[in-house]
Structures are given as C-alpha cells and as structure tokens.
Coordinates of C-alpha atoms in Angstrom, one line a residue:
X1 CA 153.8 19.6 321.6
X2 CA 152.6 16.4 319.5
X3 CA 149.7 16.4 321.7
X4 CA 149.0 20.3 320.9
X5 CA 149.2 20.1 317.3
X6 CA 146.9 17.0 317.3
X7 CA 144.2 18.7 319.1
X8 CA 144.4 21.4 316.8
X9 CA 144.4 19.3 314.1
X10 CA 140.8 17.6 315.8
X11 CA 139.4 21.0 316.8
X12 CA 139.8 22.0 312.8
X13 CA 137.9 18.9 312.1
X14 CA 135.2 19.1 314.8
X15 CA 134.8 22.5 313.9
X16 CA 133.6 22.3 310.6
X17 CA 130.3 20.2 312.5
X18 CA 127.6 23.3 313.8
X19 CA 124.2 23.0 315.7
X20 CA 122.8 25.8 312.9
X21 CA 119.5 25.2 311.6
X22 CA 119.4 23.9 307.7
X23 CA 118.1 27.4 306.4
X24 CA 115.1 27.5 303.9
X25 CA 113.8 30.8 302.3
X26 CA 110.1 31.8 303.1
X27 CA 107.8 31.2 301.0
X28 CA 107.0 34.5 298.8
X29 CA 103.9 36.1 300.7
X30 CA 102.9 37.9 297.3
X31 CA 101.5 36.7 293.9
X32 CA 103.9 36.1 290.8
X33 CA 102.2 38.8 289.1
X34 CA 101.4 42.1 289.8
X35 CA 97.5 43.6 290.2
X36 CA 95.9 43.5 287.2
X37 CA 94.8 47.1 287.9
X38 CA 98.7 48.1 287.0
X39 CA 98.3 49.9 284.0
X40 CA 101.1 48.9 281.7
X41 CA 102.1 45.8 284.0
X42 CA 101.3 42.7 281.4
X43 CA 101.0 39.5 283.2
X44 CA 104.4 37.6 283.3
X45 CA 104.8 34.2 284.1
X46 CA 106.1 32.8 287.3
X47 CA 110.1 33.5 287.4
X48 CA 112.3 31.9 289.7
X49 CA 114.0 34.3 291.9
X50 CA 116.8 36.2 290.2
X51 CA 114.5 36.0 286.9
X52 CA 113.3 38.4 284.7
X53 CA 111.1 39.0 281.8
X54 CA 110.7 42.0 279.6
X55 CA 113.6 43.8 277.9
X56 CA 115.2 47.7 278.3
X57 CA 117.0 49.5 275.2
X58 CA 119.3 51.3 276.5
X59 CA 119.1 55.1 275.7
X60 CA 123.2 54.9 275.2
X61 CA 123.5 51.9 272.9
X62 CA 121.5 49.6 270.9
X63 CA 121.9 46.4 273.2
X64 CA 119.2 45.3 275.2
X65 CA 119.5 44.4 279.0
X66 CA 117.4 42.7 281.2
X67 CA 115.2 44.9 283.5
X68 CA 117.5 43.7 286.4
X69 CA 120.1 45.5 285.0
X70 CA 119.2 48.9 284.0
X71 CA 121.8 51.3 285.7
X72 CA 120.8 54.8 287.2
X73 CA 123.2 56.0 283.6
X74 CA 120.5 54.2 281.3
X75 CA 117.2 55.3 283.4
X76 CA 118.4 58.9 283.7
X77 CA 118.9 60.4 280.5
X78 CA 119.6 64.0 281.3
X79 CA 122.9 65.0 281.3
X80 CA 122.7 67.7 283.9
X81 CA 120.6 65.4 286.3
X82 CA 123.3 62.4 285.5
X83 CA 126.2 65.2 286.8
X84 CA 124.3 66.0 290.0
X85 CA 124.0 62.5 290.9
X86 CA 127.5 61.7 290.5
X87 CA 128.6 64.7 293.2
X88 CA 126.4 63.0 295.5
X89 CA 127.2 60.1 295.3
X90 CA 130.8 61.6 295.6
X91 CA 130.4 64.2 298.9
X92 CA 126.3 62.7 300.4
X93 CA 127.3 62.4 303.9
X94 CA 124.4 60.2 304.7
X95 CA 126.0 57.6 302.2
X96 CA 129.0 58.2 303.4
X97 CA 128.0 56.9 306.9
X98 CA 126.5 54.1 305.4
X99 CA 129.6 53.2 303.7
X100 CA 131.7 53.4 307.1
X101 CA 128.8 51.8 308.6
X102 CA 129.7 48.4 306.1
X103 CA 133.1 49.1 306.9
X104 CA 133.1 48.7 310.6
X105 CA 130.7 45.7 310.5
X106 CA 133.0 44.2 308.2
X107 CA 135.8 45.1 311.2
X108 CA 133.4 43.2 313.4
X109 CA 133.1 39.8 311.6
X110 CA 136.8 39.5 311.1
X111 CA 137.2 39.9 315.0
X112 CA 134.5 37.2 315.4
X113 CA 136.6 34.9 313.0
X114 CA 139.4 35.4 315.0
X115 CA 138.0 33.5 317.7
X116 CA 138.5 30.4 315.5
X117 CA 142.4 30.4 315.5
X118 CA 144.8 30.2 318.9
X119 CA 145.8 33.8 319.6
X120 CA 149.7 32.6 319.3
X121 CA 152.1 34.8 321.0
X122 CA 155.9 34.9 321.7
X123 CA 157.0 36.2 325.4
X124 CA 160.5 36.7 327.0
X125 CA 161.2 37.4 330.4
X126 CA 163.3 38.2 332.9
X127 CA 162.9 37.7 336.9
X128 CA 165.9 38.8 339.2
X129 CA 166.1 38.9 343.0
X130 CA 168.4 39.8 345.5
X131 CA 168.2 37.5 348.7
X132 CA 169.4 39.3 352.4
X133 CA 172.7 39.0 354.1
X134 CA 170.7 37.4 356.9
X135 CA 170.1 34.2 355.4
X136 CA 166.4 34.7 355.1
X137 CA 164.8 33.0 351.6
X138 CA 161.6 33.0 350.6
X139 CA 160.2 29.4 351.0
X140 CA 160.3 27.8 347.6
X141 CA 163.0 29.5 346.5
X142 CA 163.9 32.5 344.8
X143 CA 160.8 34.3 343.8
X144 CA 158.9 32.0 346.0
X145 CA 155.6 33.6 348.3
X146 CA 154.6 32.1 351.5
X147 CA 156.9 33.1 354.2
X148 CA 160.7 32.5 355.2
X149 CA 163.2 30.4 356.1
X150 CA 166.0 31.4 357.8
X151 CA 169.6 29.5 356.5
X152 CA 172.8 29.2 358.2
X153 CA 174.9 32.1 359.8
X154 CA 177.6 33.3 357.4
X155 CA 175.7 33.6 354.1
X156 CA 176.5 36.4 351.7
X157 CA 173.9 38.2 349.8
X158 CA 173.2 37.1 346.6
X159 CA 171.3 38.1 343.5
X160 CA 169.2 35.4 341.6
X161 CA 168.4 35.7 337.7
X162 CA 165.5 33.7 335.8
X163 CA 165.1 34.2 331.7
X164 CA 162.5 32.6 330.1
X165 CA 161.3 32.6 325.8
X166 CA 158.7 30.9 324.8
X167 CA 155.7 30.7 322.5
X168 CA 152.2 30.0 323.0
X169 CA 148.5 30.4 323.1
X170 CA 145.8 30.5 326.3
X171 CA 142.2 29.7 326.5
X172 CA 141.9 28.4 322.8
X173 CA 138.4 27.1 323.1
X174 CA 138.3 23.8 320.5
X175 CA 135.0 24.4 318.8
X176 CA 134.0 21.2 318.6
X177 CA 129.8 22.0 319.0
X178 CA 130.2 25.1 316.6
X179 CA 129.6 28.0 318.8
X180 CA 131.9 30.1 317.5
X181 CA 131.2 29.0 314.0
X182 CA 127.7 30.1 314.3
X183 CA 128.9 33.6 316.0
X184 CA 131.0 34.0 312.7
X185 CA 128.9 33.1 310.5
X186 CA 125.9 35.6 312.4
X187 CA 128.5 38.5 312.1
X188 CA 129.5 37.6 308.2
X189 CA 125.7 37.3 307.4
X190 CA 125.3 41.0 309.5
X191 CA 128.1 42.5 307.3
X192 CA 126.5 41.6 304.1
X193 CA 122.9 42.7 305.9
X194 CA 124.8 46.3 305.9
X195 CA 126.4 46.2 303.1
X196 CA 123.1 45.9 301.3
X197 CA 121.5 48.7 303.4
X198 CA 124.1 51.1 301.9
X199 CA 123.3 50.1 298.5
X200 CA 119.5 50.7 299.9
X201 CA 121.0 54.0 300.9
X202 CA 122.5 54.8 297.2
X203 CA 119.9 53.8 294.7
X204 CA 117.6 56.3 297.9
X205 CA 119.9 59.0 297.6
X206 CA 119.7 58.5 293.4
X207 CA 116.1 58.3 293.8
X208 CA 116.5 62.0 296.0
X209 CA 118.6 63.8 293.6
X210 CA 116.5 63.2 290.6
X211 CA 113.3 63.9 292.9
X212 CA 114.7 67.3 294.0
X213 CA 115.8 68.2 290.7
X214 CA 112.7 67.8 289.0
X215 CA 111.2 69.9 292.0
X216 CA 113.3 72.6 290.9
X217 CA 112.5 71.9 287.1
X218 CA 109.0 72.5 288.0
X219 CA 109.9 75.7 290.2
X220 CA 111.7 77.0 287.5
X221 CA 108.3 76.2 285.0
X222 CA 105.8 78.0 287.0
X223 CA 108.4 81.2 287.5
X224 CA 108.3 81.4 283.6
X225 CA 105.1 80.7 283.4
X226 CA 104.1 83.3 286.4
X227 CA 106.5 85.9 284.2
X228 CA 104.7 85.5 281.3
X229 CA 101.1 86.1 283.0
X230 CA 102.2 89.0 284.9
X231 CA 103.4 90.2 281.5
X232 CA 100.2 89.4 279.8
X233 CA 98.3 91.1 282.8
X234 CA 100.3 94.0 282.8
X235 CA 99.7 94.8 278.8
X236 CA 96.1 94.1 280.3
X237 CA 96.3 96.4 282.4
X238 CA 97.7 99.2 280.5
X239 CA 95.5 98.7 277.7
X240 CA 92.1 98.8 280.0
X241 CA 93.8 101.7 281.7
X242 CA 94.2 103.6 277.8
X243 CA 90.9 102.5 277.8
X244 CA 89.2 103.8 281.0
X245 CA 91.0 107.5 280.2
X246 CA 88.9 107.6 277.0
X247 CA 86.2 106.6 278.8
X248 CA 85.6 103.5 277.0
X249 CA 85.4 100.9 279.9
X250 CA 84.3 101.1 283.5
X251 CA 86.7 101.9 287.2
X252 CA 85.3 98.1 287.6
X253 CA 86.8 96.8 284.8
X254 CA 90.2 98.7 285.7
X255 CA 90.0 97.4 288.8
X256 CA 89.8 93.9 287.9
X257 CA 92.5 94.1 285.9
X258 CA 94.5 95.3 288.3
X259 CA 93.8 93.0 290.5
X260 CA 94.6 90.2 288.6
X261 CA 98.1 92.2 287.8
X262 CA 98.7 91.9 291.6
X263 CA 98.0 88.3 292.0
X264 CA 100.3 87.2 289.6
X265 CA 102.8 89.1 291.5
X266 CA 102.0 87.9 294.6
X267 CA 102.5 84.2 292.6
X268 CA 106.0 84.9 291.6
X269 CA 107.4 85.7 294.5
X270 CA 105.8 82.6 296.2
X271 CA 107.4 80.2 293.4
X272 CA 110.4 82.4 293.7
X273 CA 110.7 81.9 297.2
X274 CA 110.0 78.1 296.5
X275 CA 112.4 77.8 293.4
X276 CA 115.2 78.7 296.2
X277 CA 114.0 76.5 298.8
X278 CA 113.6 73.2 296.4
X279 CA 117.6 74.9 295.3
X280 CA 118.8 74.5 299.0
X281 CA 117.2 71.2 299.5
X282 CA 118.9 69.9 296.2
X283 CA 122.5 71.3 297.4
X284 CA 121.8 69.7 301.0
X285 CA 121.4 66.1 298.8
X286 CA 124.9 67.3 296.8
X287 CA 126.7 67.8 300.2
X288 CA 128.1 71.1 298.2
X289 CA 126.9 74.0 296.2
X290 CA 125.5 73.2 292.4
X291 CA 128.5 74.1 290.0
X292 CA 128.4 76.7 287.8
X293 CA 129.4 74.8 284.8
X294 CA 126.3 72.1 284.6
X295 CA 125.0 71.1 281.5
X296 CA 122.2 73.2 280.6
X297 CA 118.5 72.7 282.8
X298 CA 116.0 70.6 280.5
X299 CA 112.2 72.0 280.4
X300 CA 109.8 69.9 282.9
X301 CA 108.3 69.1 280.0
X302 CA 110.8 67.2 277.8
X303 CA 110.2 63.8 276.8
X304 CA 113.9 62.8 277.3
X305 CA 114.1 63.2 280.6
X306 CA 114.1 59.5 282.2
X307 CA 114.0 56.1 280.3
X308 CA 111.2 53.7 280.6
X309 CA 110.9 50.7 282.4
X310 CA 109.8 47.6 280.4
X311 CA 106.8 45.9 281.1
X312 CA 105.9 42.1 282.0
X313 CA 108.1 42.3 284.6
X314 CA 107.2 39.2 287.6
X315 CA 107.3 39.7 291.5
X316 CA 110.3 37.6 291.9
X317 CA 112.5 40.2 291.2
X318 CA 111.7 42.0 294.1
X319 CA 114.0 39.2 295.5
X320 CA 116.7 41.7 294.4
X321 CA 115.6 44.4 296.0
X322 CA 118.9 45.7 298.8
X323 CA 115.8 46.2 301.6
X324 CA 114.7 42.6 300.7
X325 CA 118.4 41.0 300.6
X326 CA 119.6 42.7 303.7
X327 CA 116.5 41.6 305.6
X328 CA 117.2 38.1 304.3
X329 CA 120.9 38.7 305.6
X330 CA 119.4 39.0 308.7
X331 CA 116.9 35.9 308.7
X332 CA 120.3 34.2 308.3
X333 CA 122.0 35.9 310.8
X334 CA 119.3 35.0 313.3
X335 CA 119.5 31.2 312.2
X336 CA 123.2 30.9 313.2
X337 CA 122.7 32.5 316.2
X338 CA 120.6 29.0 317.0
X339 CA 123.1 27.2 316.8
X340 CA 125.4 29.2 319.3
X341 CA 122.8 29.2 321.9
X342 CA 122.6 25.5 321.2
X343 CA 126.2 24.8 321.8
X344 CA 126.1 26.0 325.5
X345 CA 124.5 22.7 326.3
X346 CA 127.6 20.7 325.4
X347 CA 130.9 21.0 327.1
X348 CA 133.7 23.0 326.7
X349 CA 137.2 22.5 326.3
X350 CA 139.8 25.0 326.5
X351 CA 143.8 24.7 325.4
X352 CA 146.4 26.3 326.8
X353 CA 150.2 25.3 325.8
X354 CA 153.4 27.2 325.9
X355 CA 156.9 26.1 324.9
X356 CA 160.2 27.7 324.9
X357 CA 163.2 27.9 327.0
X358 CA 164.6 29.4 330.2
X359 CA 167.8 29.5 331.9
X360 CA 169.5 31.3 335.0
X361 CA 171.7 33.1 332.8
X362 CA 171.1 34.7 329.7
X363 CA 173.7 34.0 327.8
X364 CA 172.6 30.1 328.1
X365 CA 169.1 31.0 327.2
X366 CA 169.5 29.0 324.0
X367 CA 171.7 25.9 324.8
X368 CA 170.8 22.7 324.9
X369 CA 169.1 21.6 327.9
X370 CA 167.0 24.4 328.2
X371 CA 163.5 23.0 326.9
X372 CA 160.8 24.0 328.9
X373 CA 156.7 22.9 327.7
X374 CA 153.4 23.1 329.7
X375 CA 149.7 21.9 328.2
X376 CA 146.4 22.4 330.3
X377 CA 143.6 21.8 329.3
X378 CA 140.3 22.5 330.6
X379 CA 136.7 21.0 330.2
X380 CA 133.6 22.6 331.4
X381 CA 130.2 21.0 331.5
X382 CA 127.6 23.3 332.2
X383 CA 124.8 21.6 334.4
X384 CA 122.9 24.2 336.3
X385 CA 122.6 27.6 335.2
X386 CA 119.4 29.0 336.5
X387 CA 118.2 28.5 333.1
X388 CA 119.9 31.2 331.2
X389 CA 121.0 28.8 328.8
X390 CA 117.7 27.4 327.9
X391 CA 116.0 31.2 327.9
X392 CA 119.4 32.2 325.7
X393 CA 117.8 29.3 323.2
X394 CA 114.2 30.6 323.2
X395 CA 115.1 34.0 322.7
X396 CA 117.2 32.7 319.8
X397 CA 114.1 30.8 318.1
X398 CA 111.6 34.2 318.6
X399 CA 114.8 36.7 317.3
X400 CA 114.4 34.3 314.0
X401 CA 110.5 34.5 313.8
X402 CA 110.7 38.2 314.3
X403 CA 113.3 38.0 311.6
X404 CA 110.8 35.9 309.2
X405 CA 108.1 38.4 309.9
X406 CA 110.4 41.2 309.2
X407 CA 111.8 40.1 305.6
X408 CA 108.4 39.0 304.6
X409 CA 106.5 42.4 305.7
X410 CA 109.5 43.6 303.7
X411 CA 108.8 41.9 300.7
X412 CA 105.1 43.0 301.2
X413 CA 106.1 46.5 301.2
X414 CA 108.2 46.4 298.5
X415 CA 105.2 44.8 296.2
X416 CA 102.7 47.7 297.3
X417 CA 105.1 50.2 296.5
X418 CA 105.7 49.1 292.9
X419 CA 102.0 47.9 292.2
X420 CA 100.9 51.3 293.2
X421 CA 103.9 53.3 291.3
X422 CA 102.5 50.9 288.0
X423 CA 98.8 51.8 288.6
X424 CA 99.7 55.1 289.1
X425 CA 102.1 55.3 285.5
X426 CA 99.2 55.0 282.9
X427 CA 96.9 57.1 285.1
X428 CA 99.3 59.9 285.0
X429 CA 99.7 59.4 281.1
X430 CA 95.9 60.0 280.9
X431 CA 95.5 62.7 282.9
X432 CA 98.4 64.5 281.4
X433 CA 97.0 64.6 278.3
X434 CA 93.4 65.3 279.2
X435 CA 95.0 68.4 281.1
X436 CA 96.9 69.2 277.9
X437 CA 93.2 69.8 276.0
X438 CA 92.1 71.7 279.1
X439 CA 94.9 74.1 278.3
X440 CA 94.8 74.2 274.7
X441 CA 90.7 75.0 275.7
X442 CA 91.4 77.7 278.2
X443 CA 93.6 79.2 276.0
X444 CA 91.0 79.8 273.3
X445 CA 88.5 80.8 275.8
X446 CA 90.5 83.7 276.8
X447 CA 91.8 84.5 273.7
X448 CA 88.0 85.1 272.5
X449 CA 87.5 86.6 275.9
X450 CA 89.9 89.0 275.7
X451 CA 88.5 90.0 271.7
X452 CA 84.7 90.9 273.0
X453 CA 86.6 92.5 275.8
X454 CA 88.4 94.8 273.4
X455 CA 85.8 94.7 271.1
X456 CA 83.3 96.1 274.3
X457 CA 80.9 93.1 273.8
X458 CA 81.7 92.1 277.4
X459 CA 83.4 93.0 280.7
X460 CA 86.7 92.4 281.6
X461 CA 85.5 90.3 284.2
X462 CA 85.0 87.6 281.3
X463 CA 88.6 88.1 280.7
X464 CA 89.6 87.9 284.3
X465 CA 87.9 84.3 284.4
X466 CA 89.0 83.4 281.5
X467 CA 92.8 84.2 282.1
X468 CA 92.4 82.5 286.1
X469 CA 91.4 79.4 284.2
X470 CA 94.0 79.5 281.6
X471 CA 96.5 80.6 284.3
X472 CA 95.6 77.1 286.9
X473 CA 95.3 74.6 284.2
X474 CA 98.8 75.5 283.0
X475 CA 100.1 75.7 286.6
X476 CA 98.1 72.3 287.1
X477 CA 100.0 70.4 284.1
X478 CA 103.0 71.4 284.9
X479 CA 102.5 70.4 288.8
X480 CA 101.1 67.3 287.1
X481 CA 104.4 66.6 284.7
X482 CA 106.3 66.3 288.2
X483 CA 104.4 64.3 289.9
X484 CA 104.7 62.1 287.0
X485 CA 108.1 62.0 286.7
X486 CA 108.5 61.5 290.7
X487 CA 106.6 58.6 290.0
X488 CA 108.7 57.0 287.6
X489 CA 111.2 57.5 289.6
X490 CA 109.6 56.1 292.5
X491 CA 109.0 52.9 290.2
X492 CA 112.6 52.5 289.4
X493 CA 113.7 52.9 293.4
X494 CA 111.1 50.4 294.1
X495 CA 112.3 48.1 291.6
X496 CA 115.4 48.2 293.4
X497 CA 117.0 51.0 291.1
X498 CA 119.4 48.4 288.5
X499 CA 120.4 45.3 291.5
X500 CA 123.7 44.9 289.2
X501 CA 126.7 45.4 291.6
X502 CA 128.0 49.3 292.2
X503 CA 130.8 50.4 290.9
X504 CA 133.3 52.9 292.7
X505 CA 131.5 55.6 290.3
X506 CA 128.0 54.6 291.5
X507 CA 127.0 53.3 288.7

C-alpha cells in the first residue's frame, strides 16, 4: 500500500506538468476607435481591454457609472417596459434552455474532472460451493475452472465458503503527460463558453422585449392617429355632403371626400390588425399573457423612454461583449485540446490496487491474519497506430485556427454592428426633426386647404391632397420615432447590454 500512496502522491505531482500551448489573445482585428462617420462617437484613446472612457448618469440616482456598467434598469426608463422585461426574463423558455444548457455543460466538466482522482470503491463478497459425493473437484480447488479431478472413494459432500472486503480503485491512469488535464481544462473552458452564450441569450431577449414593445407603442400611435383622421374625414364628409344638398359643391367633390373617409378606414383596420399581431409577438417573448395591472403605456413619442449611452467610448470594450468572451472560451477550449492529442505520444500507465480481507468463514472476516493486497500496474507505449494519433494532432492545430478565425470574425461583427447603430443615432436625430417641420407644414397646408375649400375658392381635391400629405408625414414620424428607438436599443445590445455580472433578477 506504501507503494500505492506514493504513486499517487507522484501522479499529483506529474500532473500538474501539461503539453497545452502557452495561450496568447489575438491581436484585435479592429481599430481603437470607432469610424469617424459615427455621429456622436468622439474619438477615445486606446484602452486596454476591460477599459472604458466616457461616463453614464444614471436615470435612478445621481452617481455616475462607467459605460461598462449600465444595467438594462438604468438604460430602460419606462416603468411598464422595465415590468415586461422582468416576466421574461422570469417564464422566456428560450432562456430558460439556455440556462439548463450552462447547467448541463457544467455537469459535463465535473465528469471530466473526475477522471483526475482514483474512482475508490469498497466491495464484499461472498463465493460458496458445494463439491459432489463422488470425489470430483474442480482442479484448482474450490471455484476453480479447467476440468476435474477425481479424489479418493469415501468422500462426503461438502460445501466450501469464500468472504472477501476490500477497498480499491482500477484503471487509475497517472497523468503524468497531462491528458486528462487538458480534457478538463477543454470542458471548464466549454462551460464558461456557455455560460456566456446565455448571458448572450438574456441581454437578446432584453433587447426583444423592448423591440416588441415599442412595436406596439407605435401600433398603438398610428391607431390614434388613424381614429383621429377618420374622424376629421368623416366631419369632412358630412359637411361637403350639407354642402352638395344645397348645391354648393360638386358629386366630385363628395366623392372625394368619401373616398378619403373610406381609406382611413381601410387604415385602421390594417394597424388594428397589426396592433394585435406586434401584441401576440410581445406575449410569445413574455412566455405568458401581458397582465392587466401594468403600469400605464407611454406615448412613442416620449423623451423618457430609454437612457442614453455616453459617448467616447473605445473598441476595446467590445472585449466584453458575451458573443466575444464565449468565442474566446472556445479559442481556449481548442488550445487544451492540443495538449491532449499531444499526450497520446507518451506512454501510459495505469494503477490498479485493492486491499482488504477475506476468510473461509465469515465470522473471521476481520481477525488478524486475514490481510489480503494486490497492485498492477500497467504501461502502454503506443508505437504504431495507423496514424490516428498524429491526424488526432493536426485536427487539433486546424480546430484552434478555426477557433481564432471564429472569435476574431466575432469581434469584427460586433464592431460593424455598433459603428453602424452610432452612425445611424445622429442621422435619426436629424431626420426626426426635419420630419417634425414637414408635419407642422402639412398641417398648415391643409388647414388653409380646407378654408378656400369651405370658402369655395378651390376643390376639395386640394383638401384631399392636402390631408394625404398631412396624414403620411405623421404616419412617417411616428414609424420614424421607432426605428429610432430600435436603434438605440440595438446600440445598447451591441454594446453588450451592461457586461456587469446578472443577478438572479436579471439585472
């Protein structure tokens, strides 16, 4: 047994040596800063990674937090949006899979690490047999195999007992080249790759919920806004109809004006009909139906609706991103596995080693005399194997270059989507409020409109034009207001949506 516990004892101290590569991070394959065509992106100096520059006031409080740590609570400000994120985060089955998905691969690395230790195990056993009248044994004894003897006439039959306890381990491989080091270290570095994919998978789902929502703000908008101009048609209408029965105006004119009464009809039942879709989509993201007792729904056009996100921020932080860590996770991954197809070059040596006791009675099972050890081990030096083992090593070296491409086309991806979400934000501040004069315009020009066309200067087709104008730049600025916020939104996702850790509540 000295012998076992001092091989352990060398395994534990061989082990901690491994054939892994010395891992380096890839060089960043973006600039430090972003495009200078990002409206509202100031230049930042270089940051190393984990930096950041630029500050964020909180909307709750009056500290100021780094832009790496602005929480879904601090960037969405409206507290019905703020209660429908926290049912999905609560019942989202798509999270939840990705939560049981982290689970199980967190299973699956402490299996790995198992294979470090001696699976130690007690046994006890019993073996009893009855020999013939007829003097036949079994050659090698009792419990032997191999044919029979036959023993002097006269023997009686007799029943042979064998009890045996014991402790012990088999096929303990010593990791002395670091092959199952590597393996456990690939399946750690594969748990935290997934456990950053379902953080990838919240701050998504956040992302969603405030999407849809807004979606259904805007529905909402164009219903009211559809009510009000079939209202305004229908007084329109009514009046050029008092009008044409005192033979003031022309069938054209009530014609047109009836028209336009049945297009705006025809518009509220589509945005009616798309109010409830962008509703079902939005209860889908919940994973249940949208309580009754929210907070009241903001107007699409508040100013309160989401936070801003500072400027001056650098590239590095990208390095936070949950896409960009997992994908790092599995550069890693890929660089112990290495180092386990390296270690089927060296030998092998396996341990197995029992000890305990054994008697022919029971009752002695435990007296002195009744020792019993046994230690084999086994070495195995590979030296042909058709080549698997140096194919195993090649396709270990290309699974790691695939893996560099993939975290750096990763990182790539991540840069495009936030340059393009921070050219896009002062664009959308532009055009917003040129198409805010275009309404304030179009509502004078069919106000006067609709004078001369009560005052019988002009036809009502003046008015008609005047009011279809009116009537698309408001549905345009408020289609524009949430694509606006979706972009915002999309800036904060791409920005990796607050990289502080998650708590239970999501935040």
């Amino acid at each position: 047994m000295k012998r076992v516990v001092i091989a352990l004892l060398v395994s534990a101290t061989l082990g901690a040596c491994t054939l892994m590569p010395h891992y380096q991070r890839p060089q960043s394959p973006v600039p430090d800063t972003w495009p200078a065509d990002s409206a509202g992106a100031a230049p930042a100096a270089p940051a190393a990674a984990g930096g950041a520059s630029g500050t964020y006031r909180a909307a709750r409080g009056s500290a100021s937090v780094s832009a790496d740590q602005i929480g879904w609570r601090d960037f969405f400000t409206d507290p019905r949006l703020e209660r429908l994120i926290d049912i999905a985060l609560a019942n989202n089955r798509n999270l939840r899979i990705a939560v049981l998905n982290v689970a199980a691969s967190e299973a699956q690395f402490r299996i790995e690490r198992g294979n470090l230790f001696p699976a130690i195990s007690a046994s006890g056993s019993e073996f009893a047999e009855r020999l013939p009248a007829n003097g036949a044994l079994p050659l090698g004894g009792p419990g032997g195999s191999g044919g029979s003897t036959l023993v002097p006439s006269g023997a009686t039959a007799t029943t042979f007992h064998y009890y045996s306890a014991g402790i012990g381990f088999t096929n303990y491989e010593l990791d002395l080249f670091g092959r199952e080091r590597s393996l456990t270290t690939a399946a750690f570095e594969q748990y935290l790759a997934q456990s950053e994919s379902s953080r990838s998978t919240q701050i998504s789902l956040v992302a969603e919920v405030a999407t849809d929502y807004f979606a259904v703000l805007a529905d909402q908008g164009l219903v009211r806004l559809t009510q009000e101009t079939l209202r305004s048609e229908t007084e329109s209408y009514e009046l050029t109809k008092a009008m044409y029965d005192r033979d003031t105006t022309t069938l054209l004119s009530l014609r047109q004006a009836e028209s336009a009464v049945d297009a705006a009809r025809a518009s509220l039942a589509q945005y009616q009909r798309q109010l409830a879709q962008d509703t079902h989509a939005l209860t889908l993201v919940l994973g249940q139906e949208i309580p009754a007792d929210l907070p009241p729904a903001a107007d699409i056009n508040a100013e309160e609706l989401l936070a801003s996100v500072p400027d001056g921020l650098p590239s590095q932080l990208l390095t936070h991103r949950p896409d960009i860590v997992s994908a790092e996770h599995a550069l890693r991954a890929a660089n112990a596995n290495i180092g386990a197809a390296r270690a089927a070059f060296f030998p092998s040596i396996q341990l197995t080693a029992s000890g305990g006791t054994a008697s022919g009675r029971l009752s002695g099972l435990f007296r002195g005399g009744t020792g019993t050890w046994s230690f084999a081990p086994t070495i195995t030096l590979p030296i042909f194997s058709g080549g698997q083992n140096v194919a195993n090593l090649d396709l270990a070296h290309i699974e790691k270059n695939v893996a560099i491409a993939q975290y750096e086309l990763t990182i790539q991806t991540a840069f495009r989507e936030v340059s393009d979400a921070l050219s896009a934000r002062g664009t959308y501040l532009d055009q917003r409020g040129a198409q805010q004069a275009l309404v304030v315009a179009d509502a004078d020009a069919y106000r006067l409109a609709e004078m001369r066309f009560r005052s019988g200067v002009d036809s009502y087709l003046s008015t008609l034009d005047a009011q279809r104008s009116l009537y698309a730049a408001q549905q345009e600025l408020v289609t524009l207001r949430q694509a606006e916020l979706a972009n915002r939104v999309t800036l904060y996702k791409a920005l990796g949506g607050g990289w502080q850790p998650h708590t239970a509540s999501g935040e």
